[in-house]
Short mmCIF file of C-alpha atoms in Angstrom, two decimals:
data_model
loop_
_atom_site.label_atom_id
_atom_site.label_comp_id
_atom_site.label_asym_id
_atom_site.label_seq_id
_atom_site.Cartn_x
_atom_site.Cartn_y
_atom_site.Cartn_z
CA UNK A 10 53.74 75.05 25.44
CA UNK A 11 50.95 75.48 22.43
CA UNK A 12 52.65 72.82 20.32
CA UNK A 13 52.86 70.43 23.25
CA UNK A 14 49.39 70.82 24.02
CA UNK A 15 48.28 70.15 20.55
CA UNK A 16 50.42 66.91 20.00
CA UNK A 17 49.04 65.70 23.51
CA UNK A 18 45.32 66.22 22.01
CA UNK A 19 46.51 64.70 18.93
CA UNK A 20 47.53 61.79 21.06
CA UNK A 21 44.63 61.59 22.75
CA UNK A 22 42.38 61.70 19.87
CA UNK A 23 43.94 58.99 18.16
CA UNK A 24 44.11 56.71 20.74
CA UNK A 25 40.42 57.05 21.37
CA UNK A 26 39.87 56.43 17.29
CA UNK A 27 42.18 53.27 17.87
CA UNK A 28 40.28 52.29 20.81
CA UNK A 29 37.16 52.27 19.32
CA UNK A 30 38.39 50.79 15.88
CA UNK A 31 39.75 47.22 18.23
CA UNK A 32 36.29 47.19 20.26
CA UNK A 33 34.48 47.21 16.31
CA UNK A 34 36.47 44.49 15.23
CA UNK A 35 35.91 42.35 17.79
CA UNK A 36 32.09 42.95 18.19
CA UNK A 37 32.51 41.75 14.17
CA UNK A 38 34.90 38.96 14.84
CA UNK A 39 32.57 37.77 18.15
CA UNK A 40 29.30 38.19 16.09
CA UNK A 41 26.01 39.40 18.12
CA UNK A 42 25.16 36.88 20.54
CA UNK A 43 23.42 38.86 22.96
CA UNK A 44 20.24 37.94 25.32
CA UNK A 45 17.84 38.26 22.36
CA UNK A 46 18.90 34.53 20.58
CA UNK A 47 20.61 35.41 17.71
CA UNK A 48 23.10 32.98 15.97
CA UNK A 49 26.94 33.15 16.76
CA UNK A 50 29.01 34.06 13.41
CA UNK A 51 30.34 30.64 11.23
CA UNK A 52 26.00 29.07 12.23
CA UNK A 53 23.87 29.08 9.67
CA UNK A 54 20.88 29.76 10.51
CA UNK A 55 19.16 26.29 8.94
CA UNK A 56 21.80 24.79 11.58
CA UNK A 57 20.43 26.26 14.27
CA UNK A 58 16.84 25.46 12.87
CA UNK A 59 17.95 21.52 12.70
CA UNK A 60 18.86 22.02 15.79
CA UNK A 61 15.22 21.94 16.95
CA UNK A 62 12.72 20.06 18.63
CA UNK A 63 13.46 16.39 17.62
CA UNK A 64 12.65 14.53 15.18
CA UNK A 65 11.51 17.39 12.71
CA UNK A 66 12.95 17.26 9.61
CA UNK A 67 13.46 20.10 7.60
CA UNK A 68 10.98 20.51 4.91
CA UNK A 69 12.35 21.29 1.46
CA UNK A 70 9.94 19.96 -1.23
CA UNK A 71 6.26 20.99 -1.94
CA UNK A 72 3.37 19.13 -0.92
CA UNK A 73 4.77 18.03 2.06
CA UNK A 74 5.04 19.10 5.62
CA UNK A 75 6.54 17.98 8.46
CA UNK A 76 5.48 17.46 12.31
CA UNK A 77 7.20 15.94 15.32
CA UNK A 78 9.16 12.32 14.85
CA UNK A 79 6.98 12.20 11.16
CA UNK A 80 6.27 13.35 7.20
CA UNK A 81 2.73 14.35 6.36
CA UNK A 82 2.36 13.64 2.51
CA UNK A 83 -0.31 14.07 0.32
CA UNK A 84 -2.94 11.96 0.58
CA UNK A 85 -3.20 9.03 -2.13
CA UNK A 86 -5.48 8.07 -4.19
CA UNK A 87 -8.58 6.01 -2.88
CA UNK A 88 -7.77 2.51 -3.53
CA UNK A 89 -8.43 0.59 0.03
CA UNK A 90 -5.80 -1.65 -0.64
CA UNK A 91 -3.08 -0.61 1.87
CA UNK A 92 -0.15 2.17 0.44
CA UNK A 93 1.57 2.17 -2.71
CA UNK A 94 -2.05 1.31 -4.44
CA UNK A 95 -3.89 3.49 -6.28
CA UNK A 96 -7.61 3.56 -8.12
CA UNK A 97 -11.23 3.86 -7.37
CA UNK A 98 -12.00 2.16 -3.88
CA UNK A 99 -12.96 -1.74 -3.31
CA UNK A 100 -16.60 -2.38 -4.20
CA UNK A 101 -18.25 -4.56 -1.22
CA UNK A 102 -17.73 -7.80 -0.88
CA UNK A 103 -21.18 -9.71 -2.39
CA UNK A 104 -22.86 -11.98 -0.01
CA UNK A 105 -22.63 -15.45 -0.97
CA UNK A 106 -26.18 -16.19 -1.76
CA UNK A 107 -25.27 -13.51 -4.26
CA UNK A 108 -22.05 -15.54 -5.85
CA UNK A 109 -23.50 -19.36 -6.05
CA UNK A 110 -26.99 -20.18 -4.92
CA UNK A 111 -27.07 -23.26 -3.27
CA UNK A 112 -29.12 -24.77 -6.26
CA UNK A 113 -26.17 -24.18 -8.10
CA UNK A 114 -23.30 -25.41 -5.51
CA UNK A 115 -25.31 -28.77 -5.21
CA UNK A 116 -24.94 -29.62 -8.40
CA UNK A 117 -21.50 -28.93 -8.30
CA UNK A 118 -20.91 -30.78 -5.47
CA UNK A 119 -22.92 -33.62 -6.48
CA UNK A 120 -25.03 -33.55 -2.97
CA UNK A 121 -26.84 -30.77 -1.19
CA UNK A 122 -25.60 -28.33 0.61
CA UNK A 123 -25.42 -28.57 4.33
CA UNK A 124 -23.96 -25.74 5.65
CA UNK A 125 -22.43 -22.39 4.23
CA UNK A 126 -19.39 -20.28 5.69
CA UNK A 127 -17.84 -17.08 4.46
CA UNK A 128 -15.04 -15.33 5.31
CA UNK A 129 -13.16 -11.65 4.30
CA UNK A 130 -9.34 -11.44 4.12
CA UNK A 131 -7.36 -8.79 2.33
CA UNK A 132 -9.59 -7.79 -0.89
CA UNK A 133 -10.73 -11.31 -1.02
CA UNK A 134 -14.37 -12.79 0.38
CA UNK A 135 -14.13 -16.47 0.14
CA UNK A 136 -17.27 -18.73 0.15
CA UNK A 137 -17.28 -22.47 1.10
CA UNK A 138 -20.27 -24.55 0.44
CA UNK A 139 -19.36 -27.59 1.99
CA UNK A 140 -21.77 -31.10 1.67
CA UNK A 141 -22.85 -33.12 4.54
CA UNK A 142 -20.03 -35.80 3.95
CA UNK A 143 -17.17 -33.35 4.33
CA UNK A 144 -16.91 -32.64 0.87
CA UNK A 145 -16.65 -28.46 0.06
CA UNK A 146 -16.86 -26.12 -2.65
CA UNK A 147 -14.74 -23.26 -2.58
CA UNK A 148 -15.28 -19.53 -4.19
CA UNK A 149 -12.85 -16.63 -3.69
CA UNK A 150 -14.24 -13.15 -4.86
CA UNK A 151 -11.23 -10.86 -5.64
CA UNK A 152 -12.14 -7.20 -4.73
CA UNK A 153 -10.14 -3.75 -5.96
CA UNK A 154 -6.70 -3.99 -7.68
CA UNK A 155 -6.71 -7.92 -6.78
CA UNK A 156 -9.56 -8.40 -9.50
CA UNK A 157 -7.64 -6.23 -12.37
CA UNK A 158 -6.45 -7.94 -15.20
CA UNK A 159 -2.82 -7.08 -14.61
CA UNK A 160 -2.82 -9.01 -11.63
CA UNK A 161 -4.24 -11.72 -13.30
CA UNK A 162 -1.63 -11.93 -15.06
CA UNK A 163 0.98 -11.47 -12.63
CA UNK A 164 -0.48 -14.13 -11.10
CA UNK A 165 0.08 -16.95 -13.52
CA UNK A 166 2.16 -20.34 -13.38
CA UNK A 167 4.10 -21.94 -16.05
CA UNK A 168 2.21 -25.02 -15.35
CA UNK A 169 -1.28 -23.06 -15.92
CA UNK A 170 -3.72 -24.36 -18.41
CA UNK A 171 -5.90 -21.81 -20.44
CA UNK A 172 -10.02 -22.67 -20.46
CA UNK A 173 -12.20 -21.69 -23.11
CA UNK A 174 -15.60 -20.80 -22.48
CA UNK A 175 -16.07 -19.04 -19.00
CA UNK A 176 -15.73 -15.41 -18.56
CA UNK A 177 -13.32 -13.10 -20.75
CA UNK A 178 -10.13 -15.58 -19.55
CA UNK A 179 -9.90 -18.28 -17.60
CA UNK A 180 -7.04 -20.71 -16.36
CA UNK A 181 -6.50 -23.84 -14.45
CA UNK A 182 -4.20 -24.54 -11.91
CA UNK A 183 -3.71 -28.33 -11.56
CA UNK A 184 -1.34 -27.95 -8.33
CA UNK A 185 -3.80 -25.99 -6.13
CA UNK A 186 -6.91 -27.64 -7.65
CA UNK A 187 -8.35 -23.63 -8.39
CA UNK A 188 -9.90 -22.37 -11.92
CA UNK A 189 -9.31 -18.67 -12.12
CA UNK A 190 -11.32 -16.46 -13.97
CA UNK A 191 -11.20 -13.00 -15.41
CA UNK A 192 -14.45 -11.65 -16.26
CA UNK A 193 -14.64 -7.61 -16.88
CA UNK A 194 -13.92 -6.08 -13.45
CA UNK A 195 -14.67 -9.03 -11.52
CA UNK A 196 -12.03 -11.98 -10.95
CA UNK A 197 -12.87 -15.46 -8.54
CA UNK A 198 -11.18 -18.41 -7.70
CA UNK A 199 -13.52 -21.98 -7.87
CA UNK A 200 -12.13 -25.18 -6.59
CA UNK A 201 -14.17 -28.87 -5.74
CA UNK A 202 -12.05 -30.29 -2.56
CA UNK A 203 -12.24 -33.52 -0.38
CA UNK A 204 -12.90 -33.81 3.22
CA UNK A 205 -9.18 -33.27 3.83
CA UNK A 206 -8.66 -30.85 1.59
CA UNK A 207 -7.13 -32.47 -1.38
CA UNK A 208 -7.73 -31.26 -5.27
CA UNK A 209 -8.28 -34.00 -7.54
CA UNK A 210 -5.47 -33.16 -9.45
CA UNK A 211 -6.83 -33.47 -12.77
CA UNK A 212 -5.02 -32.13 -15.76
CA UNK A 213 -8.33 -30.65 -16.44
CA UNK A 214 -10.90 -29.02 -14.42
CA UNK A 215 -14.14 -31.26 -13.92
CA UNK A 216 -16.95 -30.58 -15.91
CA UNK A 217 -19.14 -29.56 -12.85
CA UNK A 218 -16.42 -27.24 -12.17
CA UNK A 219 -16.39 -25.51 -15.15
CA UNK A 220 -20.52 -25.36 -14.65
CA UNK A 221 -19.91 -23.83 -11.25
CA UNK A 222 -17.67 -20.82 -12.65
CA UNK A 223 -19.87 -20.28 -15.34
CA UNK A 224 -22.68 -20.02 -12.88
CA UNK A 225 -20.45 -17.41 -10.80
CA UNK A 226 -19.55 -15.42 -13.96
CA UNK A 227 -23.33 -14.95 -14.44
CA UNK A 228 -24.08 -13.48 -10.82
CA UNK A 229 -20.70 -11.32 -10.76
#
């Protein structure tokens, strides 16, 4: 009776050992996915962190950070010239008593001046002295990147003419009726137009023209 007691408790004990060897393995196979939120086995846990609120993206590069549906970045340099553009920020645009006195317009346009308008666009004030007969002067004042000298150059036409005289460069655009000068960090447009707003075309600019820019170059 002894030895058939002790294989029965041999029995016994070993299928408690197997039973708790199965319930191990399949705790390990299942993975812990119990009340407190942990991640099932074969998730990653950057899956489950994608898996978030949305439209956060996962940040994996310094000097950023993210928030909800957008990037933060770093902020660029001061340039007030929309993104992409860098450098110091866009002096304020001059009045344009400042640019051309109206001494100085007259002569250009041959007449006095009746009436002065001035407008801002996108790094650009533009002055029009126009004459009592319809006639108008026209000055655009480049401001920030617009006035450097590499978009100066950008800007230039096969068919452009190069003036000696004014300013550090200066070139004439027979097509658009404009003489564009460079002169240190300041860069302007000058143009003599008709009541309807024709250029005379000339394959070079008018002497009175040329006057005009020089005039500007001084005040700028």
């Amino acid at each position: 009776m002894a030895p058939a007691r002790r294989r029965t408790t041999a029995l016994v004990l070993a299928a408690g050992l197997l039973l708790v060897a199965v319930v191990g393995l399949a705790w390990f196979l299942v993975g812990d996915d119990g009340p407190d939120g942990g991640t099932a086995a074969g998730v990653s846990a950057t899956t489950a962190a994608a898996d978030g609120a949305a439209g956060t993206a996962t940040t994996t590069g310094p000097g950023t950070t993210t928030g909800e549906g957008r990037s933060a970045t770093t902020s660029p340099a001061a340039g007030g010239s929309g993104p992409g553009t860098s450098g110091p920020p866009a002096p304020p645009a001059p009045p344009c008593q400042s640019v051309l006195t109206n001494a100085e317009a007259s002569a250009a346009l041959g007449a006095a001046v009746a009436r002065t308008e001035s407008r801002d666009g996108f790094l650009l004030r533009t002055c029009t002295f126009w004459a009592a007969s319809g006639r108008y002067l026209l000055v655009q004042v480049s401001r920030g990147v617009a006035a450097s000298k590499e978009q100066y150059d950008l800007s230039r036409l096969p068919a452009d003419r190069d003036v000696a005289g004014i300013g550090q460069a200066a070139r004439w655009t027979r097509d658009t009726g404009l003489l564009d000068v460079l002169d240190g960090g300041a860069r302007f447009q000058v143009g003599l137009f008709t009541a309807a707003g024709t250029a005379a075309g000339a394959a070079e600019p008018p002497p009175r023209l040329e006057a005009a820019a020089q005039a500007v170059a001084a005040h700028l």
